[in-house]
Amino acid sequence: QVQVVEFGGGLVQPGGSLRLSCVASTSIFRLYHMDWYRQAPGKQRELVAGITSGGSTNYADSVKGRFTISRDNAKNTVYLQMNSLKPEDTAVYYCNVRGESRYWGQGTQVTVSS
């Protein structure tokens, strides 16, 4: 069982930035693909960004050019740098560890509002 914990959510004004972190308790973190999802009230959970074990990345069209996913295998951590935030980015953000099984964190709330 892999435990996953997200950090870094909060309240930010439109145009601002936040960096989310996700730490996974596994000795083979480097072998897992890692994703960030988000779920806004009344909407389905959607994939925001992903990074493979090899470092390849992919992004939802809605965040391309604004969000950057990265990983530090030495720290068992994946990051989501979010810039130029918009009110529609408001959601609970979840980290997902993807291998033969999938493991989820509890989520961290991001609210973009003036």
Tab-separated table of C-alpha atoms in Angstrom:
chain	number	residue	atom	x	y	z
A	1	GLN	CA	0.000	0.000	0.000
A	2	VAL	CA	1.341	3.418	-0.988
A	3	GLN	CA	0.376	6.421	1.101
A	4	VAL	CA	-0.001	9.669	-0.807
A	5	VAL	CA	-0.138	13.137	0.753
A	6	GLU	CA	-0.667	16.436	-1.045
A	7	PHE	CA	0.474	19.854	0.212
A	8	GLY	CA	0.308	23.445	-0.910
A	9	GLY	CA	-3.292	24.322	-1.603
A	10	GLY	CA	-4.851	27.564	-0.501
A	11	LEU	CA	-6.569	30.778	-1.493
A	12	VAL	CA	-4.977	32.862	-4.226
A	13	GLN	CA	-6.094	35.831	-6.289
A	14	PRO	CA	-6.632	35.532	-10.038
A	15	GLY	CA	-3.308	35.784	-11.833
A	16	GLY	CA	-1.448	34.408	-8.854
A	17	SER	CA	0.631	31.273	-8.414
A	18	LEU	CA	0.713	28.187	-6.203
A	19	ARG	CA	2.924	25.144	-6.059
A	20	LEU	CA	1.411	21.843	-5.026
A	21	SER	CA	3.533	18.987	-3.725
A	22	CYS	CA	2.735	15.317	-3.433
A	23	VAL	CA	4.789	12.847	-1.431
A	24	ALA	CA	4.388	9.089	-1.911
A	25	SER	CA	5.606	6.516	0.587
A	26	THR	CA	7.239	3.943	-1.635
A	27	SER	CA	10.787	2.780	-2.188
A	28	ILE	CA	10.181	2.494	-5.931
A	29	PHE	CA	8.743	5.954	-6.520
A	30	ARG	CA	10.968	6.375	-9.571
A	31	LEU	CA	9.118	3.543	-11.334
A	32	TYR	CA	5.661	5.055	-11.012
A	33	HIS	CA	3.903	7.414	-13.348
A	34	MET	CA	2.418	10.366	-11.448
A	35	ASP	CA	-0.665	12.417	-12.244
A	36	TRP	CA	-2.485	15.422	-10.887
A	37	TYR	CA	-6.269	15.469	-11.138
A	38	ARG	CA	-8.805	18.011	-9.988
A	39	GLN	CA	-12.482	18.016	-9.176
A	40	ALA	CA	-14.590	21.137	-9.024
A	41	PRO	CA	-17.972	21.191	-7.267
A	42	GLY	CA	-20.600	19.462	-9.364
A	43	LYS	CA	-18.082	18.295	-11.953
A	44	GLN	CA	-16.272	15.079	-12.721
A	45	ARG	CA	-12.680	14.555	-11.727
A	46	GLU	CA	-10.400	15.481	-14.607
A	47	LEU	CA	-6.758	14.877	-15.445
A	48	VAL	CA	-4.712	18.055	-15.175
A	49	ALA	CA	-1.165	16.866	-15.815
A	50	GLY	CA	0.898	13.719	-15.808
A	51	ILE	CA	4.555	12.754	-15.750
A	52	THR	CA	5.901	9.326	-16.607
A	53	SER	CA	8.683	7.475	-14.848
A	54	GLY	CA	10.914	8.607	-17.690
A	55	GLY	CA	9.977	12.265	-17.287
A	56	SER	CA	7.616	12.743	-20.220
A	57	THR	CA	4.774	15.118	-19.442
A	58	ASN	CA	1.265	15.764	-20.669
A	59	TYR	CA	-1.273	18.469	-19.837
A	60	ALA	CA	-4.945	19.215	-20.193
A	61	ASP	CA	-5.542	21.855	-22.844
A	62	SER	CA	-7.024	24.152	-20.219
A	63	VAL	CA	-3.733	24.401	-18.303
A	64	LYS	CA	-1.107	24.201	-21.055
A	65	GLY	CA	1.353	27.061	-20.787
A	66	ARG	CA	0.284	27.863	-17.222
A	67	PHE	CA	0.947	24.694	-15.215
A	68	THR	CA	4.151	22.664	-14.991
A	69	ILE	CA	4.481	19.177	-13.542
A	70	SER	CA	7.845	17.924	-12.328
A	71	ARG	CA	9.248	15.238	-10.078
A	72	ASP	CA	12.134	14.705	-7.681
A	73	ASN	CA	12.702	10.977	-7.321
A	74	ALA	CA	15.215	11.495	-4.507
A	75	LYS	CA	12.442	13.092	-2.449
A	76	ASN	CA	9.589	10.830	-3.608
A	77	THR	CA	7.817	14.017	-4.605
A	78	VAL	CA	5.901	15.319	-7.596
A	79	TYR	CA	5.120	19.005	-7.998
A	80	LEU	CA	2.528	21.038	-9.836
A	81	GLN	CA	3.553	24.645	-10.400
A	82	MET	CA	0.443	26.654	-11.213
A	83	ASN	CA	0.815	30.148	-12.659
A	84	SER	CA	-1.671	32.673	-14.038
A	85	LEU	CA	-4.410	31.044	-12.010
A	86	LYS	CA	-8.023	31.616	-12.993
A	87	PRO	CA	-11.242	31.271	-10.991
A	88	GLU	CA	-12.086	28.205	-13.078
A	89	ASP	CA	-8.992	26.489	-11.658
A	90	THR	CA	-10.781	26.329	-8.301
A	91	ALA	CA	-11.063	22.680	-7.309
A	92	VAL	CA	-9.760	19.979	-5.027
A	93	TYR	CA	-6.495	18.750	-6.517
A	94	TYR	CA	-5.570	15.096	-6.157
A	95	CYS	CA	-2.305	13.293	-6.694
A	96	ASN	CA	-2.398	9.850	-8.261
A	97	VAL	CA	0.355	7.230	-8.180
A	98	ARG	CA	-0.066	5.061	-11.256
A	99	GLY	CA	1.468	1.639	-11.634
A	100	GLU	CA	-0.059	-1.845	-11.598
A	101	SER	CA	-2.325	-0.318	-8.944
A	102	ARG	CA	-3.422	3.260	-8.443
A	103	TYR	CA	-3.154	5.180	-5.203
A	104	TRP	CA	-4.818	8.482	-4.372
A	105	GLY	CA	-4.208	11.205	-1.861
A	106	GLN	CA	-6.904	12.977	0.123
A	107	GLY	CA	-6.673	16.097	-2.012
A	108	THR	CA	-5.830	19.715	-1.372
A	109	GLN	CA	-8.203	22.620	-1.953
A	110	VAL	CA	-7.214	25.357	-4.376
A	111	THR	CA	-9.435	28.425	-4.457
A	112	VAL	CA	-8.850	31.229	-6.942
A	113	SER	CA	-10.857	34.266	-5.982
A	114	SER	CA	-10.515	37.986	-5.447
